[in-house]
C-alpha cells in the first residue's frame, strides 16, 4: 500500500474508532464504529445506537450511511468498521446491502479491531451476486 493510501486508511480508522467510543450500546455492550469516505474525500462516521425496544436499534454502518446521505453525498469509496473482541466485526447482512446501495463490487470494506485494520474485503466477496439499484427497471 502506498504511503498516502496508508495514511488515508489510518484517518478512516481513527474516525471509526471515535464513533465507536460514542456508540450507544448499553444492551449488548458491543460497541461498533463505522467510517466511510466518499470519492471526493469527505469522511462520515457513526456508531451503533441501541434502544430499550431492542429491534429499534441501528447498526454503526447505518448511522454512517445516514450521515453521508444527509450531506447530499451518494457514493462510498471505502468503509472501515471496528468492533472489539477476537472475532472479525464484519458488517451484518443488512448492512452489506445498505453499503451496496452506494458502492460497487470493488469497494473496499476494512474490518478493524482496537489495534488497527485486521482484514480488507471487496464488497463482492461479502455480498456476491448482489441486487442493486441497477436491477430495477427505469
Ligand atoms: N452491529 C453493528 O453496529 N454493525 C454490524 O454490522 C453488526 C452488529 C451492532 C448491532 C448491535 O447494536 C450490536 O452490534 C450487537 O449485535
Coordinates of N, CA, C and O and ligand atoms in Angstrom, one line a residue:
X1 N 0.8 -1.2 0.0 CA 0.0 0.0 0.0 C 0.9 1.3 0.0 O 1.9 1.3 0.7
X2 N 0.5 2.3 -0.8 CA 1.3 3.5 -0.8 C 1.2 4.2 0.5 O 0.2 4.0 1.2
X3 N 2.2 5.1 0.7 CA 2.1 5.9 2.0 C 0.9 6.7 2.1 O 0.3 6.8 3.2
X4 N 0.4 7.3 1.0 CA -0.8 8.2 1.1 C -2.0 7.3 1.3 O -2.9 7.7 2.0
X5 N -2.1 6.1 0.7 CA -3.2 5.3 0.9 C -3.3 4.8 2.4 O -4.3 4.7 3.0
X6 N -2.1 4.6 2.9 CA -1.9 4.1 4.3 C -2.4 5.2 5.2 O -3.1 4.9 6.2
X7 N -2.0 6.4 5.0 CA -2.4 7.5 5.9 C -3.9 7.8 5.7 O -4.6 8.1 6.7
X8 N -4.4 7.6 4.5 CA -5.9 7.8 4.3 C -6.7 6.7 5.1 O -7.7 7.0 5.7
X9 N -6.2 5.5 5.1 CA -6.8 4.4 5.8 C -6.8 4.7 7.3 O -7.7 4.4 8.0
X10 N -5.6 5.2 7.8 CA -5.5 5.5 9.2 C -6.5 6.5 9.6 O -7.1 6.4 10.7
X11 N -6.7 7.5 8.8 CA -7.7 8.6 9.0 C -9.1 8.0 9.2 O -9.9 8.3 10.1
X12 N -9.4 7.0 8.3 CA -10.7 6.4 8.3 C -10.8 5.5 9.6 O -11.9 5.6 10.3
X13 N -9.8 4.8 9.9 CA -9.8 4.0 11.1 C -10.0 4.9 12.4 O -10.8 4.6 13.3
X14 N -9.3 6.0 12.4 CA -9.4 6.9 13.6 C -10.9 7.4 13.7 O -11.4 7.5 14.8
X15 N -11.5 7.8 12.6 CA -12.9 8.3 12.6 C -13.8 7.2 13.1 O -14.7 7.4 13.9
X16 N -13.5 5.9 12.6 CA -14.4 4.8 13.1 C -14.2 4.6 14.6 O -15.2 4.3 15.3
X17 N -13.0 4.7 15.0 CA -12.7 4.4 16.5 C -13.4 5.5 17.4 O -13.9 5.2 18.4
X18 N -13.4 6.7 16.9 CA -14.1 7.8 17.7 C -15.6 7.5 17.7 O -16.2 7.7 18.8
X19 N -16.1 7.1 16.6 CA -17.6 6.8 16.5 C -17.9 5.7 17.4 O -18.9 5.6 18.1
X20 N -17.0 4.7 17.4 CA -17.2 3.5 18.3 C -17.3 3.9 19.8 O -18.1 3.5 20.5
X21 N -16.4 4.9 20.1 CA -16.3 5.3 21.5 C -17.7 6.0 21.9 O -18.1 6.0 23.1
X22 N -18.3 6.6 20.9 CA -19.6 7.3 21.1 C -20.8 6.5 20.9 O -21.9 6.9 20.9
X23 N -20.6 5.2 20.6 CA -21.7 4.3 20.3 C -22.6 4.2 21.6 O -22.2 4.3 22.7
X24 N -23.9 3.9 21.3 CA -24.9 3.8 22.4 C -25.2 2.3 22.4 O -26.1 1.9 21.6
X25 N -24.5 1.5 23.2 CA -24.7 0.0 23.2 C -24.9 -0.5 24.6 O -24.1 -1.4 25.0
X26 N -25.8 0.0 25.4 CA -25.9 -0.4 26.8 C -26.5 -1.8 26.9 O -26.5 -2.4 28.0
X27 N -27.1 -2.4 25.9 CA -27.8 -3.7 26.0 C -26.9 -4.8 25.6 O -26.8 -5.8 26.3
X28 N -26.2 -4.6 24.5 CA -25.3 -5.7 24.0 C -23.9 -5.5 24.6 O -23.1 -6.4 24.6
X29 N -23.6 -4.2 25.0 CA -22.2 -3.9 25.4 C -21.2 -4.2 24.2 O -20.1 -4.4 24.5
X30 N -21.7 -4.2 23.0 CA -20.8 -4.4 21.9 C -20.9 -3.2 21.0 O -21.8 -2.9 20.3
X31 N -19.8 -2.3 21.3 CA -19.8 -1.1 20.5 C -19.2 -1.3 19.2 O -18.1 -1.9 19.1
X32 N -19.8 -0.7 18.2 CA -19.3 -0.7 16.8 C -19.2 0.7 16.3 O -20.0 1.5 16.6
X33 N -18.1 0.9 15.5 CA -18.0 2.2 14.8 C -17.8 2.0 13.3 O -17.3 0.9 12.9
X34 N -18.3 2.9 12.5 CA -18.1 2.8 11.1 C -17.7 4.2 10.6 O -18.2 5.2 11.0
X35 N -16.8 4.2 9.6 CA -16.5 5.5 9.0 C -16.3 5.2 7.5 O -15.7 4.2 7.1
X36 N -16.9 6.0 6.7 CA -16.8 5.8 5.2 C -16.2 7.1 4.6 O -16.3 8.2 5.1
X37 N -15.5 6.9 3.5 CA -15.0 8.0 2.7 C -15.8 8.1 1.4 O -16.0 7.1 0.7
X38 N -16.1 9.3 1.0 CA -16.8 9.5 -0.3 C -15.7 9.7 -1.4 O -14.5 10.0 -1.0
X39 N -16.0 9.6 -2.6 CA -15.0 9.8 -3.7 C -14.3 11.1 -3.6 O -13.1 11.3 -4.0
X40 N -15.0 12.2 -3.1 CA -14.3 13.5 -3.0 C -13.5 13.7 -1.7 O -13.0 14.8 -1.4
X41 N -13.4 12.6 -0.9 CA -12.6 12.7 0.3 C -13.2 13.0 1.6 O -12.6 13.0 2.6
X42 N -14.6 13.2 1.6 CA -15.2 13.5 2.8 C -15.4 12.2 3.6 O -15.6 11.2 3.1
X43 N -15.3 12.4 4.9 CA -15.5 11.2 5.8 C -16.7 11.4 6.7 O -17.0 12.5 7.2
X44 N -17.5 10.3 6.8 CA -18.7 10.3 7.6 C -18.6 9.1 8.5 O -18.2 8.0 8.0
X45 N -19.0 9.3 9.8 CA -18.9 8.2 10.7 C -20.1 8.0 11.5 O -21.0 9.0 11.6
X46 N -20.3 6.9 12.2 CA -21.4 6.6 13.1 C -21.2 5.4 13.9 O -20.3 4.6 13.6
X47 N -21.9 5.3 15.0 CA -21.8 4.2 15.9 C -23.1 3.5 15.9 O -24.2 4.0 15.5
X48 N -23.2 2.3 16.5 CA -24.5 1.6 16.7 C -25.2 2.4 17.8 O -24.6 2.9 18.7
X49 N -26.5 2.4 17.6 CA -27.4 3.2 18.5 C -28.5 2.2 18.9 O -29.5 2.0 18.2
X50 N -28.4 1.6 20.1 CA -29.4 0.6 20.6 C -30.5 1.3 21.2 O -30.5 2.5 21.5
X51 N -31.6 0.5 21.5 CA -32.8 1.1 22.0 C -33.4 0.1 23.0 O -33.3 -1.1 22.8
X52 N -34.0 0.6 24.1 CA -34.7 -0.2 25.1 C -35.7 -1.1 24.4 O -36.0 -2.3 24.9
X53 N -36.3 -0.7 23.3 CA -37.1 -1.5 22.5 C -36.1 -2.2 21.5 O -35.8 -1.6 20.4
X54 N -35.6 -3.3 21.8 CA -34.4 -3.8 21.1 C -34.4 -3.8 19.6 O -33.4 -3.4 19.0
X55 N -35.5 -4.2 18.9 CA -35.4 -4.2 17.5 C -35.3 -2.8 16.8 O -35.0 -2.7 15.6
X56 N -35.4 -1.8 17.6 CA -35.3 -0.4 17.1 C -33.9 0.1 17.0 O -33.7 1.2 16.5
X57 N -33.0 -0.7 17.5 CA -31.6 -0.2 17.4 C -31.1 -0.2 16.0 O -31.7 -0.8 15.1
X58 N -30.0 0.5 15.8 CA -29.4 0.5 14.4 C -27.9 0.3 14.5 O -27.2 0.6 15.5
X59 N -27.4 -0.2 13.4 CA -26.0 -0.6 13.3 C -25.2 0.7 13.0 O -25.7 1.7 12.5
X60 N -23.9 0.5 13.3 CA -22.9 1.6 13.0 C -22.9 2.0 11.6 O -22.8 3.2 11.2
X61 N -22.9 1.0 10.7 CA -22.8 1.3 9.2 C -24.0 2.1 8.8 O -23.9 3.1 8.0
X62 N -25.2 1.8 9.4 CA -26.4 2.5 9.0 C -26.3 4.0 9.5 O -26.7 4.9 8.7
X63 N -25.7 4.2 10.6 CA -25.6 5.6 11.1 C -24.6 6.4 10.2 O -24.9 7.5 9.9
X64 N -23.5 5.7 9.8 CA -22.6 6.4 9.0 C -23.2 6.7 7.6 O -22.9 7.8 7.0
X65 N -23.9 5.8 7.1 CA -24.6 6.0 5.8 C -25.6 7.1 5.9 O -25.7 8.0 5.0
X66 N -26.3 7.2 7.0 CA -27.3 8.2 7.1 C -26.7 9.6 7.2 O -27.1 10.6 6.6
X67 N -25.5 9.7 7.9 CA -24.8 10.9 7.9 C -24.3 11.4 6.5 O -24.4 12.5 6.2
X68 N -23.8 10.4 5.8 CA -23.4 10.7 4.4 C -24.6 11.2 3.6 O -24.5 12.2 2.9
X69 N -25.7 10.5 3.6 CA -26.9 10.9 2.8 C -27.4 12.2 3.2 O -27.8 13.0 2.4
X70 N -27.3 12.5 4.5 CA -27.8 13.8 5.0 C -27.0 15.0 4.4 O -27.5 16.1 4.2
X71 N -25.7 14.7 4.1 CA -24.9 15.7 3.5 C -25.1 15.9 2.0 O -24.6 16.8 1.4
X72 N -25.9 15.0 1.4 CA -26.2 15.0 0.0 C -25.3 14.1 -0.8 O -25.5 13.8 -2.0
X73 N -24.3 13.5 -0.2 CA -23.4 12.5 -0.9 C -24.1 11.2 -1.1 O -24.9 10.8 -0.3
X74 N -23.7 10.5 -2.2 CA -24.4 9.3 -2.5 C -23.4 8.1 -2.9 O -23.9 7.1 -3.4
X75 N -22.1 8.3 -2.7 CA -21.2 7.3 -3.1 C -20.2 7.0 -2.0 O -19.7 7.9 -1.3
X76 N -20.0 5.7 -1.8 CA -19.0 5.2 -0.8 C -17.8 4.7 -1.6 O -17.9 3.8 -2.4
X77 N -16.6 5.3 -1.3 CA -15.4 4.9 -1.9 C -14.7 3.7 -1.1 O -14.2 2.8 -1.7
X78 N -14.7 3.9 0.2 CA -14.3 2.8 1.1 C -14.9 3.0 2.4 O -15.3 4.1 2.8
X79 N -14.9 1.9 3.2 CA -15.6 2.0 4.5 C -14.8 1.1 5.5 O -14.2 0.1 5.1
X80 N -14.7 1.6 6.7 CA -14.0 0.8 7.8 C -15.0 0.6 9.0 O -15.6 1.6 9.4
X81 N -15.0 -0.6 9.4 CA -15.9 -1.0 10.5 C -15.0 -1.5 11.7 O -14.1 -2.3 11.4
X82 N -15.3 -1.1 12.9 CA -14.5 -1.5 14.0 C -15.3 -2.1 15.1 O -16.4 -1.5 15.4
X83 N -14.9 -3.2 15.7 CA -15.5 -3.8 16.9 C -14.5 -4.4 17.7 O -13.4 -4.7 17.3
X84 N -14.8 -4.6 19.0 CA -13.9 -5.2 19.9 C -14.0 -6.8 19.9 O -14.9 -7.3 19.2
X85 N -13.2 -7.5 20.6 CA -13.2 -8.9 20.7 C -12.4 -9.6 19.6 O -11.8 -8.9 18.7
X86 N -12.3 -10.9 19.7 CA -11.4 -11.6 18.9 C -11.9 -11.8 17.5 O -11.2 -11.9 16.5
X87 N -13.3 -11.9 17.4 CA -13.9 -12.2 16.1 C -13.9 -10.9 15.2 O -14.0 -9.8 15.7
X88 N -13.7 -11.2 13.9 CA -13.8 -10.0 13.0 C -15.2 -9.4 13.0 O -16.2 -10.1 12.9
X89 N -15.2 -8.1 13.1 CA -16.5 -7.4 13.1 C -16.9 -7.1 11.7 O -16.9 -5.9 11.3
X90 N -17.3 -8.1 11.0 CA -17.7 -7.9 9.6 C -19.1 -7.4 9.6 O -19.9 -7.7 10.5
X91 N -19.5 -6.5 8.6 CA -20.8 -6.0 8.6 C -21.9 -7.1 8.5 O -21.7 -8.1 7.8
X92 N -23.0 -6.8 9.2 CA -24.1 -7.8 9.2 C -24.7 -7.8 7.8 O -24.4 -7.0 6.9
X93 N -25.6 -8.8 7.5 CA -26.1 -9.0 6.2 C -26.9 -7.7 5.7 O -26.7 -7.3 4.6
X94 N -27.7 -7.2 6.6 CA -28.5 -6.0 6.3 C -27.6 -4.8 5.9 O -27.8 -4.1 4.9
X95 N -26.5 -4.7 6.6 CA -25.6 -3.5 6.4 C -24.8 -3.8 5.1 O -24.4 -2.8 4.4
X96 N -24.5 -5.0 4.7 CA -23.9 -5.3 3.4 C -24.7 -4.7 2.3 O -24.3 -4.1 1.4
X97 N -26.0 -5.0 2.4 CA -27.0 -4.5 1.4 C -27.0 -3.0 1.5 O -27.1 -2.3 0.4
X98 N -27.0 -2.4 2.7 CA -27.1 -0.9 2.8 C -25.8 -0.3 2.1 O -25.9 0.8 1.5
X99 N -24.7 -0.9 2.3 CA -23.4 -0.4 1.7 C -23.6 -0.5 0.2 O -23.2 0.4 -0.5
X100 N -24.1 -1.6 -0.2 CA -24.2 -1.9 -1.7 C -25.0 -0.8 -2.4 O -24.7 -0.5 -3.6
X101 N -26.0 -0.2 -1.8 CA -26.8 0.8 -2.4 C -25.9 1.9 -2.9 O -26.2 2.6 -3.9
X102 N -24.8 2.2 -2.2 CA -24.0 3.4 -2.6 C -22.5 3.0 -3.0 O -21.6 3.8 -3.0
X103 N -22.3 1.7 -3.3 CA -21.0 1.2 -3.6 C -21.0 0.3 -4.8 O -22.1 0.1 -5.4
X104 N -19.9 -0.3 -5.1 CA -19.9 -1.3 -6.2 C -19.1 -2.5 -5.8 O -18.6 -2.6 -4.6
X105 N -19.0 -3.5 -6.6 CA -18.3 -4.7 -6.3 C -16.9 -4.6 -5.8 O -16.4 -5.4 -5.0
X106 N -16.2 -3.5 -6.3 CA -14.8 -3.4 -5.9 C -14.6 -2.5 -4.7 O -13.4 -2.3 -4.3
X107 N -15.6 -1.9 -4.2 CA -15.5 -1.1 -3.0 C -14.8 -1.9 -1.8 O -15.2 -3.0 -1.5
X108 N -13.8 -1.2 -1.2 CA -13.1 -1.9 -0.1 C -13.8 -1.7 1.2 O -14.2 -0.6 1.6
X109 N -14.0 -2.8 1.9 CA -14.6 -2.9 3.3 C -13.5 -3.3 4.2 O -13.1 -4.5 4.2
X110 N -13.0 -2.4 5.1 CA -12.0 -2.7 6.0 C -12.6 -3.1 7.3 O -13.5 -2.4 7.8
X111 N -12.1 -4.1 8.0 CA -12.6 -4.6 9.2 C -11.5 -4.4 10.3 O -10.4 -5.0 10.1
X112 N -11.8 -3.7 11.3 CA -10.8 -3.4 12.3 C -11.1 -3.8 13.7 O -12.3 -4.1 14.0
X113 N -10.1 -4.0 14.5 CA -10.2 -4.1 15.9 C -9.5 -3.0 16.6 O -9.0 -2.1 15.9
X114 N -9.4 -2.9 17.9 CA -8.8 -1.8 18.6 C -7.4 -1.4 18.2 O -7.0 -0.3 18.2
X115 N -6.7 -2.5 17.7 CA -5.3 -2.3 17.4 C -5.0 -1.8 16.0 O -3.9 -1.4 15.6
X116 N -6.1 -1.9 15.1 CA -5.9 -1.5 13.8 C -6.7 -2.4 12.8 O -7.5 -3.2 13.2
X117 N -6.5 -2.2 11.5 CA -7.2 -2.9 10.5 C -6.8 -4.4 10.5 O -5.6 -4.7 10.4
X118 N -7.7 -5.3 10.5 CA -7.4 -6.7 10.6 C -7.6 -7.4 9.3 O -7.0 -8.4 9.0
X119 N -8.5 -6.9 8.5 CA -8.8 -7.6 7.2 C -9.5 -6.6 6.2 O -10.1 -5.6 6.7
X120 N -9.3 -6.8 5.0 CA -9.9 -6.0 3.9 C -10.6 -6.9 2.9 O -9.9 -7.8 2.4
X121 N -11.8 -6.6 2.6 CA -12.6 -7.4 1.6 C -13.1 -6.4 0.5 O -13.4 -5.3 0.8
X122 N -13.3 -7.0 -0.7 CA -14.1 -6.3 -1.7 C -15.5 -6.6 -1.3 O -15.8 -7.7 -0.9
X123 N -16.4 -5.6 -1.6 CA -17.8 -5.8 -1.3 C -18.3 -7.1 -2.0 O -19.2 -7.8 -1.4
X124 N -17.8 -7.4 -3.2 CA -18.3 -8.6 -3.9 C -18.0 -9.8 -3.2 O -18.7 -10.8 -3.4
X125 N -17.0 -9.8 -2.3 CA -16.7 -11.0 -1.5 C -17.7 -11.2 -0.3 O -18.0 -12.3 0.1
X126 N -18.2 -10.1 0.1 CA -19.1 -10.1 1.3 C -20.5 -10.2 0.8 O -21.4 -10.7 1.6
X127 N -20.8 -9.8 -0.4 CA -22.2 -9.8 -0.9 C -22.2 -10.2 -2.4 O -22.4 -9.3 -3.3
X128 N -21.9 -11.5 -2.7 CA -21.8 -11.9 -4.1 C -23.1 -11.8 -4.8 O -24.2 -12.0 -4.1
X129 N -23.1 -11.6 -6.1 CA -24.3 -11.7 -6.9 C -25.4 -10.8 -6.3 O -26.5 -11.1 -6.3
X130 N -25.0 -9.6 -5.9 CA -25.9 -8.7 -5.1 C -26.9 -8.1 -6.0 O -26.7 -7.9 -7.2
X131 N -28.0 -7.7 -5.4 CA -29.1 -6.9 -6.0 C -28.8 -5.5 -5.7 O -28.6 -5.1 -4.6
X132 N -28.9 -4.6 -6.7 CA -28.6 -3.2 -6.6 C -29.6 -2.3 -7.4 O -30.5 -2.9 -8.1
X133 N -29.4 -1.0 -7.3 CA -30.3 -0.1 -7.9 C -30.4 -0.4 -9.4 O -31.5 -0.2 -10.0
X134 N -29.3 -0.9 -10.0 CA -29.4 -1.2 -11.5 C -30.3 -2.3 -11.9 O -30.6 -2.5 -13.1
X135 N -30.8 -3.1 -10.9 CA -31.6 -4.2 -11.2 C -33.1 -3.7 -11.4 O -33.9 -4.5 -12.0
X136 N -33.4 -2.5 -11.0 CA -34.8 -2.1 -11.1 C -35.0 -1.5 -12.5 O -34.2 -0.8 -13.0
X137 N -36.2 -1.8 -13.1 CA -36.5 -1.2 -14.4 C -36.6 0.3 -14.2 O -37.1 0.8 -13.2
X138 N -36.1 1.1 -15.2 CA -36.2 2.5 -15.1 C -37.5 3.1 -15.7 O -38.3 2.4 -16.3
Ligands
LIG1 N1 -23.7 -4.2 14.9 C1 -23.3 -3.1 14.1 O1 -23.4 -2.0 14.5 N2 -22.9 -3.4 12.9 C2 -22.8 -4.7 12.4 O2 -22.6 -4.9 11.2 C3 -23.0 -5.9 13.3 C4 -23.7 -5.6 14.5 C5 -24.3 -3.8 16.2 C6 -25.8 -4.0 16.4 C7 -25.9 -4.2 17.9 O3 -26.1 -2.9 18.4 C8 -24.6 -4.8 18.3 O4 -23.7 -4.6 17.2 C9 -24.7 -6.3 18.7 O5 -25.3 -7.0 17.7

